[in-house]
Amino acid sequence: MTGLEILGSTIDTDLVIFDKDGTLIDFEYYWGQRMRLCGQRLVQRVGGDTTLAADLFTSLGYDPATGITDGAGPLATATMKKIYTVATVVLYQHGVGWDRAEEFVRTAFVACASAMPTIELVRALGQVQMLFESLVWAGIRVAVITSDDHSTATETLALMGVDDLVGAVAGGDDGFAMKPSPDAFVHVCARLQVMPSRTMMVGDTVADLVMAQRAGAGVKVGVLSGVSTAAELAPYADFVIPSIDAIHITRT
Ligand SMILES: [Mg+2]
């Protein structure tokens, strides 16, 4: 017999759905480097000053000085499309006409932020490949639901060597209502023909866990490897663990 075990409890599940940023890959490392670069590029293009840079990063929910991302902010939770709108609004507030602001964001920010991930930006938050292999070996399906764009997410999974182990990916640009709406979760369960009640969700934000709750997920697991604290996640989680490395496949 094989079983999935978390903090000494055995979990009976057919599908584990993971969030990506802050759960599988180091969010600060990836988006921190990328946002700093793309934000600076945009400010340069506009000919803006440090006030514009500060307002831009504050509005995105990111502090470039400390590298800290606000877990409840746009960068942590919103789709890329909404993040681009936030950047456009900030330029408008700094006196750039809306049309020109959109153009600046499209040419300087979008092109930078939507570039495909590269191996040096992707730092796995634990033994992702080993965990996915052991889940699949135990007959448990694996899926990923992310606010990031579908193609970027797929490429990131490929860079980690796990794309072949993932049965379904739902991205922020796939047309589902964003987390905590249960839409993407319900879609993934239907696609893999697994009842939501037989599914376990693993994520680093309250939005991940509430999405799972609304979809009727069997088990909800919060991870502390991302942008949220144990106190924030605990009310919505059956388990709160340091990272995905606390999920084990046991043979009995
Ligand atoms: Mg996340």
PDB file of C-alpha atoms and ligand atoms in Angstrom:
ATOM      1  CA  MET A   1       0.000   0.000   0.000  1.00  0.00           C
ATOM      2  CA  THR A   2       1.104   3.528  -0.660  1.00  0.00           C
ATOM      3  CA  GLY A   3      -0.237   6.628   0.993  1.00  0.00           C
ATOM      4  CA  LEU A   4       0.259  10.345   1.162  1.00  0.00           C
ATOM      5  CA  GLU A   5       1.331  11.605   4.558  1.00  0.00           C
ATOM      6  CA  ILE A   6       1.446  15.115   6.024  1.00  0.00           C
ATOM      7  CA  LEU A   7       2.542  15.854   9.592  1.00  0.00           C
ATOM      8  CA  GLY A   8       1.820  12.260  10.626  1.00  0.00           C
ATOM      9  CA  SER A   9      -1.665  12.132   9.066  1.00  0.00           C
ATOM     10  CA  THR A  10      -2.456   9.840   6.163  1.00  0.00           C
ATOM     11  CA  ILE A  11      -4.383  11.521   3.346  1.00  0.00           C
ATOM     12  CA  ASP A  12      -6.539   9.545   0.940  1.00  0.00           C
ATOM     13  CA  THR A  13      -6.546  11.517  -2.312  1.00  0.00           C
ATOM     14  CA  ASP A  14      -6.542  11.003  -6.100  1.00  0.00           C
ATOM     15  CA  LEU A  15      -5.301  14.413  -7.238  1.00  0.00           C
ATOM     16  CA  VAL A  16      -2.980  17.039  -5.784  1.00  0.00           C
ATOM     17  CA  ILE A  17      -3.362  20.543  -7.238  1.00  0.00           C
ATOM     18  CA  PHE A  18      -0.436  22.888  -6.643  1.00  0.00           C
ATOM     19  CA  ASP A  19      -0.211  26.650  -6.943  1.00  0.00           C
ATOM     20  CA  LYS A  20       3.045  27.652  -8.713  1.00  0.00           C
ATOM     21  CA  ASP A  21       4.564  30.888  -7.360  1.00  0.00           C
ATOM     22  CA  GLY A  22       5.523  30.647  -3.691  1.00  0.00           C
ATOM     23  CA  THR A  23       4.561  26.966  -3.629  1.00  0.00           C
ATOM     24  CA  LEU A  24       6.710  25.249  -6.280  1.00  0.00           C
ATOM     25  CA  ILE A  25       9.097  28.065  -7.179  1.00  0.00           C
ATOM     26  CA  ASP A  26      10.667  30.861  -5.163  1.00  0.00           C
ATOM     27  CA  PHE A  27       8.353  33.782  -5.770  1.00  0.00           C
ATOM     28  CA  GLU A  28      10.693  36.548  -4.559  1.00  0.00           C
ATOM     29  CA  TYR A  29      13.594  35.159  -6.528  1.00  0.00           C
ATOM     30  CA  TYR A  30      11.668  34.953  -9.788  1.00  0.00           C
ATOM     31  CA  TRP A  31       9.301  37.934  -9.676  1.00  0.00           C
ATOM     32  CA  GLY A  32      11.557  40.071  -7.495  1.00  0.00           C
ATOM     33  CA  GLN A  33      14.333  40.072 -10.082  1.00  0.00           C
ATOM     34  CA  ARG A  34      11.883  40.357 -12.930  1.00  0.00           C
ATOM     35  CA  MET A  35       9.760  43.175 -11.403  1.00  0.00           C
ATOM     36  CA  ARG A  36      12.805  45.224 -10.419  1.00  0.00           C
ATOM     37  CA  LEU A  37      14.142  44.971 -13.952  1.00  0.00           C
ATOM     38  CA  CYS A  38      10.823  45.566 -15.742  1.00  0.00           C
ATOM     39  CA  GLY A  39       9.778  48.388 -13.396  1.00  0.00           C
ATOM     40  CA  GLN A  40      13.098  50.162 -13.862  1.00  0.00           C
ATOM     41  CA  ARG A  41      12.854  49.725 -17.617  1.00  0.00           C
ATOM     42  CA  LEU A  42       9.406  51.306 -17.650  1.00  0.00           C
ATOM     43  CA  VAL A  43      10.478  54.247 -15.467  1.00  0.00           C
ATOM     44  CA  GLN A  44      13.511  54.811 -17.714  1.00  0.00           C
ATOM     45  CA  ARG A  45      11.407  54.714 -20.877  1.00  0.00           C
ATOM     46  CA  VAL A  46       8.988  57.288 -19.481  1.00  0.00           C
ATOM     47  CA  GLY A  47      11.874  59.406 -18.214  1.00  0.00           C
ATOM     48  CA  GLY A  48      10.406  59.192 -14.727  1.00  0.00           C
ATOM     49  CA  ASP A  49      12.042  59.899 -11.394  1.00  0.00           C
ATOM     50  CA  THR A  50      12.387  57.976  -8.146  1.00  0.00           C
ATOM     51  CA  THR A  51       8.891  59.071  -7.065  1.00  0.00           C
ATOM     52  CA  LEU A  52       7.370  57.343 -10.092  1.00  0.00           C
ATOM     53  CA  ALA A  53       9.444  54.231  -9.387  1.00  0.00           C
ATOM     54  CA  ALA A  54       8.336  54.227  -5.729  1.00  0.00           C
ATOM     55  CA  ASP A  55       4.640  54.688  -6.645  1.00  0.00           C
ATOM     56  CA  LEU A  56       4.851  51.967  -9.285  1.00  0.00           C
ATOM     57  CA  PHE A  57       6.326  49.383  -6.917  1.00  0.00           C
ATOM     58  CA  THR A  58       3.964  50.368  -4.078  1.00  0.00           C
ATOM     59  CA  SER A  59       0.948  49.990  -6.380  1.00  0.00           C
ATOM     60  CA  LEU A  60       2.164  46.579  -7.555  1.00  0.00           C
ATOM     61  CA  GLY A  61       2.604  45.457  -3.927  1.00  0.00           C
ATOM     62  CA  TYR A  62       6.366  45.031  -4.045  1.00  0.00           C
ATOM     63  CA  ASP A  63       9.182  46.681  -2.098  1.00  0.00           C
ATOM     64  CA  PRO A  64      12.391  46.629  -4.201  1.00  0.00           C
ATOM     65  CA  ALA A  65      14.494  47.738  -1.206  1.00  0.00           C
ATOM     66  CA  THR A  66      13.594  44.737   0.963  1.00  0.00           C
ATOM     67  CA  GLY A  67      12.447  42.374  -1.809  1.00  0.00           C
ATOM     68  CA  ILE A  68       9.213  41.824   0.127  1.00  0.00           C
ATOM     69  CA  THR A  69       5.967  41.199  -1.782  1.00  0.00           C
ATOM     70  CA  ASP A  70       2.620  41.998  -0.151  1.00  0.00           C
ATOM     71  CA  GLY A  71       0.719  38.701   0.005  1.00  0.00           C
ATOM     72  CA  ALA A  72      -2.552  40.568  -0.508  1.00  0.00           C
ATOM     73  CA  GLY A  73      -1.245  42.779  -3.335  1.00  0.00           C
ATOM     74  CA  PRO A  74      -1.584  42.615  -7.139  1.00  0.00           C
ATOM     75  CA  LEU A  75       1.840  41.100  -7.818  1.00  0.00           C
ATOM     76  CA  ALA A  76       1.103  38.203  -5.463  1.00  0.00           C
ATOM     77  CA  THR A  77      -2.428  37.469  -6.627  1.00  0.00           C
ATOM     78  CA  ALA A  78      -3.514  39.255  -9.826  1.00  0.00           C
ATOM     79  CA  THR A  79      -3.282  38.143 -13.453  1.00  0.00           C
ATOM     80  CA  MET A  80      -0.573  39.710 -15.616  1.00  0.00           C
ATOM     81  CA  LYS A  81      -3.251  41.654 -17.507  1.00  0.00           C
ATOM     82  CA  LYS A  82      -4.391  43.356 -14.304  1.00  0.00           C
ATOM     83  CA  ILE A  83      -0.796  44.048 -13.263  1.00  0.00           C
ATOM     84  CA  TYR A  84      -0.283  45.838 -16.596  1.00  0.00           C
ATOM     85  CA  THR A  85      -3.408  47.919 -15.935  1.00  0.00           C
ATOM     86  CA  VAL A  86      -2.057  48.895 -12.504  1.00  0.00           C
ATOM     87  CA  ALA A  87       1.201  50.065 -14.128  1.00  0.00           C
ATOM     88  CA  THR A  88      -0.774  52.074 -16.716  1.00  0.00           C
ATOM     89  CA  VAL A  89      -2.828  53.776 -13.981  1.00  0.00           C
ATOM     90  CA  VAL A  90       0.360  54.759 -12.112  1.00  0.00           C
ATOM     91  CA  LEU A  91       1.796  56.386 -15.256  1.00  0.00           C
ATOM     92  CA  TYR A  92      -1.508  58.213 -15.787  1.00  0.00           C
ATOM     93  CA  GLN A  93      -1.400  59.498 -12.199  1.00  0.00           C
ATOM     94  CA  HIS A  94       2.061  60.865 -12.985  1.00  0.00           C
ATOM     95  CA  GLY A  95       0.769  62.957 -15.876  1.00  0.00           C
ATOM     96  CA  VAL A  96       1.188  60.574 -18.813  1.00  0.00           C
ATOM     97  CA  GLY A  97      -1.869  60.498 -21.073  1.00  0.00           C
ATOM     98  CA  TRP A  98      -3.752  57.169 -20.999  1.00  0.00           C
ATOM     99  CA  ASP A  99      -2.966  56.214 -24.609  1.00  0.00           C
ATOM    100  CA  ARG A 100       0.736  56.928 -24.200  1.00  0.00           C
ATOM    101  CA  ALA A 101       0.771  55.201 -20.809  1.00  0.00           C
ATOM    102  CA  GLU A 102      -0.660  52.049 -22.396  1.00  0.00           C
ATOM    103  CA  GLU A 103       1.948  52.253 -25.147  1.00  0.00           C
ATOM    104  CA  PHE A 104       4.811  52.665 -22.649  1.00  0.00           C
ATOM    105  CA  VAL A 105       3.561  49.721 -20.589  1.00  0.00           C
ATOM    106  CA  ARG A 106       3.156  47.553 -23.687  1.00  0.00           C
ATOM    107  CA  THR A 107       6.606  48.259 -25.101  1.00  0.00           C
ATOM    108  CA  ALA A 108       8.685  48.521 -21.934  1.00  0.00           C
ATOM    109  CA  PHE A 109       6.882  46.515 -19.250  1.00  0.00           C
ATOM    110  CA  VAL A 110       4.841  43.772 -20.920  1.00  0.00           C
ATOM    111  CA  ALA A 111       7.655  42.747 -23.244  1.00  0.00           C
ATOM    112  CA  CYS A 112       9.955  42.403 -20.233  1.00  0.00           C
ATOM    113  CA  ALA A 113       7.518  40.771 -17.787  1.00  0.00           C
ATOM    114  CA  SER A 114       6.057  38.263 -20.242  1.00  0.00           C
ATOM    115  CA  ALA A 115       9.417  37.013 -21.493  1.00  0.00           C
ATOM    116  CA  MET A 116       9.774  33.268 -21.040  1.00  0.00           C
ATOM    117  CA  PRO A 117      11.356  32.193 -17.761  1.00  0.00           C
ATOM    118  CA  THR A 118      14.979  31.166 -17.845  1.00  0.00           C
ATOM    119  CA  ILE A 119      16.649  28.548 -15.712  1.00  0.00           C
ATOM    120  CA  GLU A 120      18.523  31.137 -13.621  1.00  0.00           C
ATOM    121  CA  LEU A 121      15.225  32.744 -12.526  1.00  0.00           C
ATOM    122  CA  VAL A 122      13.642  29.454 -11.459  1.00  0.00           C
ATOM    123  CA  ARG A 123      14.532  28.229  -7.990  1.00  0.00           C
ATOM    124  CA  ALA A 124      12.461  25.251  -6.809  1.00  0.00           C
ATOM    125  CA  LEU A 125      11.082  25.432  -3.256  1.00  0.00           C
ATOM    126  CA  GLY A 126      12.035  21.898  -2.304  1.00  0.00           C
ATOM    127  CA  GLN A 127      12.263  18.560  -4.077  1.00  0.00           C
ATOM    128  CA  VAL A 128       9.567  19.288  -6.663  1.00  0.00           C
ATOM    129  CA  GLN A 129      10.665  16.675  -9.186  1.00  0.00           C
ATOM    130  CA  MET A 130      11.060  13.948  -6.563  1.00  0.00           C
ATOM    131  CA  LEU A 131       7.648  14.720  -5.027  1.00  0.00           C
ATOM    132  CA  PHE A 132       5.826  14.770  -8.386  1.00  0.00           C
ATOM    133  CA  GLU A 133       7.502  11.513  -9.416  1.00  0.00           C
ATOM    134  CA  SER A 134       6.512   9.789  -6.176  1.00  0.00           C
ATOM    135  CA  LEU A 135       2.924  11.098  -6.395  1.00  0.00           C
ATOM    136  CA  VAL A 136       2.526   9.795  -9.941  1.00  0.00           C
ATOM    137  CA  TRP A 137       4.203   6.539  -8.936  1.00  0.00           C
ATOM    138  CA  ALA A 138       1.610   6.191  -6.138  1.00  0.00           C
ATOM    139  CA  GLY A 139      -1.198   6.673  -8.668  1.00  0.00           C
ATOM    140  CA  ILE A 140      -2.003  10.240  -7.582  1.00  0.00           C
ATOM    141  CA  ARG A 141      -2.500  12.796 -10.350  1.00  0.00           C
ATOM    142  CA  VAL A 142      -0.775  16.182 -10.280  1.00  0.00           C
ATOM    143  CA  ALA A 143      -2.091  19.537 -11.586  1.00  0.00           C
ATOM    144  CA  VAL A 144      -1.076  23.204 -11.356  1.00  0.00           C
ATOM    145  CA  ILE A 145      -3.355  26.257 -11.083  1.00  0.00           C
ATOM    146  CA  THR A 146      -1.610  29.627 -11.317  1.00  0.00           C
ATOM    147  CA  SER A 147      -2.432  33.308 -11.893  1.00  0.00           C
ATOM    148  CA  ASP A 148       0.615  33.465 -14.159  1.00  0.00           C
ATOM    149  CA  ASP A 149       0.143  33.023 -17.908  1.00  0.00           C
ATOM    150  CA  HIS A 150      -0.362  29.437 -19.133  1.00  0.00           C
ATOM    151  CA  SER A 151       2.659  29.331 -21.455  1.00  0.00           C
ATOM    152  CA  THR A 152       4.991  30.796 -18.810  1.00  0.00           C
ATOM    153  CA  ALA A 153       3.775  28.245 -16.278  1.00  0.00           C
ATOM    154  CA  THR A 154       4.245  25.342 -18.691  1.00  0.00           C
ATOM    155  CA  GLU A 155       7.745  26.533 -19.559  1.00  0.00           C
ATOM    156  CA  THR A 156       8.627  26.844 -15.848  1.00  0.00           C
ATOM    157  CA  LEU A 157       7.451  23.271 -15.231  1.00  0.00           C
ATOM    158  CA  ALA A 158       9.568  22.118 -18.181  1.00  0.00           C
ATOM    159  CA  LEU A 159      12.631  23.901 -16.753  1.00  0.00           C
ATOM    160  CA  MET A 160      12.083  21.961 -13.502  1.00  0.00           C
ATOM    161  CA  GLY A 161      11.759  18.712 -15.456  1.00  0.00           C
ATOM    162  CA  VAL A 162       8.204  17.998 -14.297  1.00  0.00           C
ATOM    163  CA  ASP A 163       6.013  19.003 -17.254  1.00  0.00           C
ATOM    164  CA  ASP A 164       5.456  15.354 -18.221  1.00  0.00           C
ATOM    165  CA  LEU A 165       4.255  14.554 -14.690  1.00  0.00           C
ATOM    166  CA  VAL A 166       1.575  17.269 -14.606  1.00  0.00           C
ATOM    167  CA  GLY A 167      -1.835  16.181 -15.898  1.00  0.00           C
ATOM    168  CA  ALA A 168      -3.372  19.650 -16.236  1.00  0.00           C
ATOM    169  CA  VAL A 169      -2.318  23.303 -16.029  1.00  0.00           C
ATOM    170  CA  ALA A 170      -4.716  26.248 -15.618  1.00  0.00           C
ATOM    171  CA  GLY A 171      -3.200  29.705 -16.167  1.00  0.00           C
ATOM    172  CA  GLY A 172      -4.371  33.231 -15.450  1.00  0.00           C
ATOM    173  CA  ASP A 173      -4.992  33.832 -19.167  1.00  0.00           C
ATOM    174  CA  ASP A 174      -7.071  30.683 -19.728  1.00  0.00           C
ATOM    175  CA  GLY A 175     -10.346  32.529 -19.257  1.00  0.00           C
ATOM    176  CA  PHE A 176     -11.319  31.336 -15.776  1.00  0.00           C
ATOM    177  CA  ALA A 177     -12.419  33.771 -13.073  1.00  0.00           C
ATOM    178  CA  MET A 178      -9.341  34.361 -10.924  1.00  0.00           C
ATOM    179  CA  LYS A 179      -8.679  32.800  -7.500  1.00  0.00           C
ATOM    180  CA  PRO A 180     -10.457  32.557  -5.089  1.00  0.00           C
ATOM    181  CA  SER A 181     -13.160  31.736  -7.647  1.00  0.00           C
ATOM    182  CA  PRO A 182     -13.426  27.924  -7.877  1.00  0.00           C
ATOM    183  CA  ASP A 183     -13.701  27.946 -11.717  1.00  0.00           C
ATOM    184  CA  ALA A 184     -10.183  26.752 -12.566  1.00  0.00           C
ATOM    185  CA  PHE A 185     -10.251  24.147  -9.780  1.00  0.00           C
ATOM    186  CA  VAL A 186     -13.585  22.725 -10.982  1.00  0.00           C
ATOM    187  CA  HIS A 187     -12.292  22.680 -14.583  1.00  0.00           C
ATOM    188  CA  VAL A 188      -9.101  20.805 -13.660  1.00  0.00           C
ATOM    189  CA  CYS A 189     -11.064  18.216 -11.644  1.00  0.00           C
ATOM    190  CA  ALA A 190     -13.496  17.672 -14.538  1.00  0.00           C
ATOM    191  CA  ARG A 191     -10.675  17.410 -17.070  1.00  0.00           C
ATOM    192  CA  LEU A 192      -8.876  14.759 -14.990  1.00  0.00           C
ATOM    193  CA  GLN A 193     -12.184  13.127 -14.006  1.00  0.00           C
ATOM    194  CA  VAL A 194     -11.563  13.421 -10.284  1.00  0.00           C
ATOM    195  CA  MET A 195     -14.216  14.550  -7.778  1.00  0.00           C
ATOM    196  CA  PRO A 196     -13.180  17.766  -5.966  1.00  0.00           C
ATOM    197  CA  SER A 197     -13.737  15.913  -2.668  1.00  0.00           C
ATOM    198  CA  ARG A 198     -10.963  13.486  -3.727  1.00  0.00           C
ATOM    199  CA  THR A 199      -8.568  16.368  -4.354  1.00  0.00           C
ATOM    200  CA  MET A 200      -5.956  18.074  -2.204  1.00  0.00           C
ATOM    201  CA  MET A 201      -4.938  21.727  -2.780  1.00  0.00           C
ATOM    202  CA  VAL A 202      -1.490  23.058  -1.892  1.00  0.00           C
ATOM    203  CA  GLY A 203      -0.860  26.801  -2.012  1.00  0.00           C
ATOM    204  CA  ASP A 204       0.811  29.763  -0.315  1.00  0.00           C
ATOM    205  CA  THR A 205      -2.078  32.254  -0.284  1.00  0.00           C
ATOM    206  CA  VAL A 206      -5.533  32.491   1.269  1.00  0.00           C
ATOM    207  CA  ALA A 207      -6.889  32.807  -2.311  1.00  0.00           C
ATOM    208  CA  ASP A 208      -5.568  29.295  -3.112  1.00  0.00           C
ATOM    209  CA  LEU A 209      -7.238  27.797  -0.052  1.00  0.00           C
ATOM    210  CA  VAL A 210     -10.561  29.635  -0.442  1.00  0.00           C
ATOM    211  CA  MET A 211     -10.697  28.564  -4.112  1.00  0.00           C
ATOM    212  CA  ALA A 212     -10.292  24.956  -2.969  1.00  0.00           C
ATOM    213  CA  GLN A 213     -12.870  25.385  -0.201  1.00  0.00           C
ATOM    214  CA  ARG A 214     -15.460  26.831  -2.630  1.00  0.00           C
ATOM    215  CA  ALA A 215     -14.828  23.965  -5.067  1.00  0.00           C
ATOM    216  CA  GLY A 216     -15.348  21.410  -2.291  1.00  0.00           C
ATOM    217  CA  ALA A 217     -11.760  20.146  -2.094  1.00  0.00           C
ATOM    218  CA  GLY A 218     -11.122  17.248   0.258  1.00  0.00           C
ATOM    219  CA  VAL A 219      -7.970  18.662   1.869  1.00  0.00           C
ATOM    220  CA  LYS A 220      -6.434  22.144   1.903  1.00  0.00           C
ATOM    221  CA  VAL A 221      -2.748  22.618   2.656  1.00  0.00           C
ATOM    222  CA  GLY A 222      -1.064  25.989   3.206  1.00  0.00           C
ATOM    223  CA  VAL A 223       2.681  26.329   2.625  1.00  0.00           C
ATOM    224  CA  LEU A 224       4.888  28.939   4.301  1.00  0.00           C
ATOM    225  CA  SER A 225       7.416  29.034   1.437  1.00  0.00           C
ATOM    226  CA  GLY A 226       5.599  31.949  -0.215  1.00  0.00           C
ATOM    227  CA  VAL A 227       4.030  35.247   0.763  1.00  0.00           C
ATOM    228  CA  SER A 228       1.751  34.322   3.692  1.00  0.00           C
ATOM    229  CA  THR A 229       2.185  33.625   7.398  1.00  0.00           C
ATOM    230  CA  ALA A 230       0.871  30.641   9.377  1.00  0.00           C
ATOM    231  CA  ALA A 231      -1.610  32.941  11.144  1.00  0.00           C
ATOM    232  CA  GLU A 232      -3.022  34.063   7.777  1.00  0.00           C
ATOM    233  CA  LEU A 233      -3.331  30.557   6.302  1.00  0.00           C
ATOM    234  CA  ALA A 234      -4.374  28.527   9.361  1.00  0.00           C
ATOM    235  CA  PRO A 235      -8.102  29.535   9.391  1.00  0.00           C
ATOM    236  CA  TYR A 236      -8.488  28.176   5.839  1.00  0.00           C
ATOM    237  CA  ALA A 237      -6.153  25.171   5.939  1.00  0.00           C
ATOM    238  CA  ASP A 238      -6.356  21.618   7.235  1.00  0.00           C
ATOM    239  CA  PHE A 239      -2.568  21.633   7.440  1.00  0.00           C
ATOM    240  CA  VAL A 240       0.054  24.389   7.379  1.00  0.00           C
ATOM    241  CA  ILE A 241       3.525  23.147   6.428  1.00  0.00           C
ATOM    242  CA  PRO A 242       6.908  24.856   5.920  1.00  0.00           C
ATOM    243  CA  SER A 243       7.199  23.713   2.292  1.00  0.00           C
ATOM    244  CA  ILE A 244       6.130  20.949  -0.102  1.00  0.00           C
ATOM    245  CA  ASP A 245       8.966  18.850   1.357  1.00  0.00           C
ATOM    246  CA  ALA A 246       6.610  18.060   4.279  1.00  0.00           C
ATOM    247  CA  ILE A 247       4.422  16.043   1.869  1.00  0.00           C
ATOM    248  CA  HIS A 248       5.551  12.414   1.818  1.00  0.00           C
ATOM    249  CA  ILE A 249       4.589   9.273  -0.003  1.00  0.00           C
ATOM    250  CA  THR A 250       4.837   6.322   2.351  1.00  0.00           C
ATOM    251  CA  ARG A 251       4.879   2.624   1.604  1.00  0.00           C
ATOM    252  CA  THR A 252       3.235   0.445   4.209  1.00  0.00           C
TER     253      THR A 252
HETATM  254 MG    MG B   1       1.292  31.535  -4.926  1.00  0.00          MG
END
